[in-house]
Every structure is written in structure tokens, then in C-alpha cells.
Amino acid sequence: MDRTFRGVAYVSVWVVIWGTVASLMDWMLLTGEVYETASAGQAVTFIAYGAATVVLATRFSGRFLVDSTSETSDQE
């Protein structure tokens, strides 16, 4: 698989994960009346989950973005 395509797909998957998890948490907090729509709490929720997603994506990137030719040479 092309390295650029793999990188774009990797980032895209993490954006979907971030959006899904942050939206579910936001929905729970809104229905629990912890904060209101368009409040600072809502912004903090999405920013915090965004930061956590960046940390996780960076930590796991080595496993998924390894060049396939280096994997082959390592196994020989």
C-alpha cells in the first residue's frame, strides 16, 4: 500500500474515532444536563477528546505506518 495513502487513511480513521467518541460523550453530558448546547463545557469536551486522540494516534502510529519494505527486510 502506498505510504501517502496509508498515512491519509490512518489520520482519517482517527478523526472518525475522535468525532464519534466525543459526540457520544457530548450527547451523554447534554442529556444529563451537565452543560448546555454551545457552552464552554461542550468546547472543552471536544478539545479534551481531540487531545487524547492525538496522543493515542501518535503512540500507535509506529505500528501502522511502518514501511512495508522494511517489514520484509526485518523478517529475513
PDB file of C-alpha atoms in Angstrom, residues 14-73:
ATOM      1  CA  TRP A  14      -8.560   8.695  13.945  1.00  0.00           C
ATOM      2  CA  VAL A  15     -10.690  11.719  13.007  1.00  0.00           C
ATOM      3  CA  VAL A  16     -13.745   9.449  12.779  1.00  0.00           C
ATOM      4  CA  ILE A  17     -12.868   7.854  16.127  1.00  0.00           C
ATOM      5  CA  TRP A  18     -12.455  11.283  17.743  1.00  0.00           C
ATOM      6  CA  GLY A  19     -15.721  12.586  16.312  1.00  0.00           C
ATOM      7  CA  THR A  20     -17.677   9.513  17.318  1.00  0.00           C
ATOM      8  CA  VAL A  21     -16.374   9.204  20.874  1.00  0.00           C
ATOM      9  CA  ALA A  22     -16.533  12.953  21.581  1.00  0.00           C
ATOM     10  CA  SER A  23     -20.056  13.183  20.162  1.00  0.00           C
ATOM     11  CA  LEU A  24     -21.279  10.259  22.247  1.00  0.00           C
ATOM     12  CA  MET A  25     -19.796  11.781  25.396  1.00  0.00           C
ATOM     13  CA  ASP A  26     -21.242  15.176  24.473  1.00  0.00           C
ATOM     14  CA  TRP A  27     -24.663  13.618  23.987  1.00  0.00           C
ATOM     15  CA  MET A  28     -24.456  11.942  27.396  1.00  0.00           C
ATOM     16  CA  LEU A  29     -23.444  15.187  29.077  1.00  0.00           C
ATOM     17  CA  LEU A  30     -26.186  17.150  27.288  1.00  0.00           C
ATOM     18  CA  THR A  31     -28.916  14.654  28.194  1.00  0.00           C
ATOM     19  CA  GLY A  32     -27.605  14.550  31.776  1.00  0.00           C
ATOM     20  CA  GLU A  33     -27.924  18.350  31.820  1.00  0.00           C
ATOM     21  CA  VAL A  34     -24.301  18.765  32.874  1.00  0.00           C
ATOM     22  CA  TYR A  35     -23.962  21.673  30.441  1.00  0.00           C
ATOM     23  CA  GLU A  36     -25.961  23.371  27.689  1.00  0.00           C
ATOM     24  CA  THR A  37     -25.510  23.468  23.945  1.00  0.00           C
ATOM     25  CA  ALA A  38     -22.876  25.929  22.713  1.00  0.00           C
ATOM     26  CA  SER A  39     -21.354  26.309  26.178  1.00  0.00           C
ATOM     27  CA  ALA A  40     -17.709  26.281  27.196  1.00  0.00           C
ATOM     28  CA  GLY A  41     -18.197  22.774  28.577  1.00  0.00           C
ATOM     29  CA  GLN A  42     -19.060  21.494  25.132  1.00  0.00           C
ATOM     30  CA  ALA A  43     -15.896  23.033  23.679  1.00  0.00           C
ATOM     31  CA  VAL A  44     -13.792  21.568  26.484  1.00  0.00           C
ATOM     32  CA  THR A  45     -15.285  18.119  25.835  1.00  0.00           C
ATOM     33  CA  PHE A  46     -14.314  18.139  22.154  1.00  0.00           C
ATOM     34  CA  ILE A  47     -10.886  19.678  22.807  1.00  0.00           C
ATOM     35  CA  ALA A  48     -10.075  17.156  25.537  1.00  0.00           C
ATOM     36  CA  TYR A  49     -11.097  14.203  23.396  1.00  0.00           C
ATOM     37  CA  GLY A  50      -9.158  15.705  20.487  1.00  0.00           C
ATOM     38  CA  ALA A  51      -6.016  15.913  22.618  1.00  0.00           C
ATOM     39  CA  ALA A  52      -6.457  12.338  23.842  1.00  0.00           C
ATOM     40  CA  THR A  53      -6.941  11.157  20.268  1.00  0.00           C
ATOM     41  CA  VAL A  54      -3.754  12.905  19.119  1.00  0.00           C
ATOM     42  CA  VAL A  55      -1.787  11.221  21.917  1.00  0.00           C
ATOM     43  CA  LEU A  56      -3.187   7.777  21.088  1.00  0.00           C
ATOM     44  CA  ALA A  57      -2.742   8.215  17.336  1.00  0.00           C
ATOM     45  CA  THR A  58       0.878   9.261  17.842  1.00  0.00           C
ATOM     46  CA  ARG A  59       1.602   6.315  20.135  1.00  0.00           C
ATOM     47  CA  PHE A  60       0.102   3.764  17.715  1.00  0.00           C
ATOM     48  CA  SER A  61       1.461   5.312  14.520  1.00  0.00           C
ATOM     49  CA  GLY A  62       4.639   3.234  14.581  1.00  0.00           C
ATOM     50  CA  ARG A  63       2.643   0.037  14.322  1.00  0.00           C
ATOM     51  CA  PHE A  64       0.549   1.115  11.347  1.00  0.00           C
ATOM     52  CA  LEU A  65       2.762   3.450   9.368  1.00  0.00           C
ATOM     53  CA  VAL A  66       5.804   1.196   9.093  1.00  0.00           C
ATOM     54  CA  ASP A  67       7.115   0.947   5.543  1.00  0.00           C
ATOM     55  CA  SER A  68       6.226  -2.480   4.091  1.00  0.00           C
ATOM     56  CA  THR A  69       9.701  -2.882   2.558  1.00  0.00           C
ATOM     57  CA  SER A  70      11.347  -2.512   5.984  1.00  0.00           C
ATOM     58  CA  GLU A  71       8.992  -5.154   7.398  1.00  0.00           C
ATOM     59  CA  THR A  72      10.111  -7.599   4.712  1.00  0.00           C
ATOM     60  CA  SER A  73      13.821  -6.933   5.278  1.00  0.00           C
TER      61      SER A  73
END
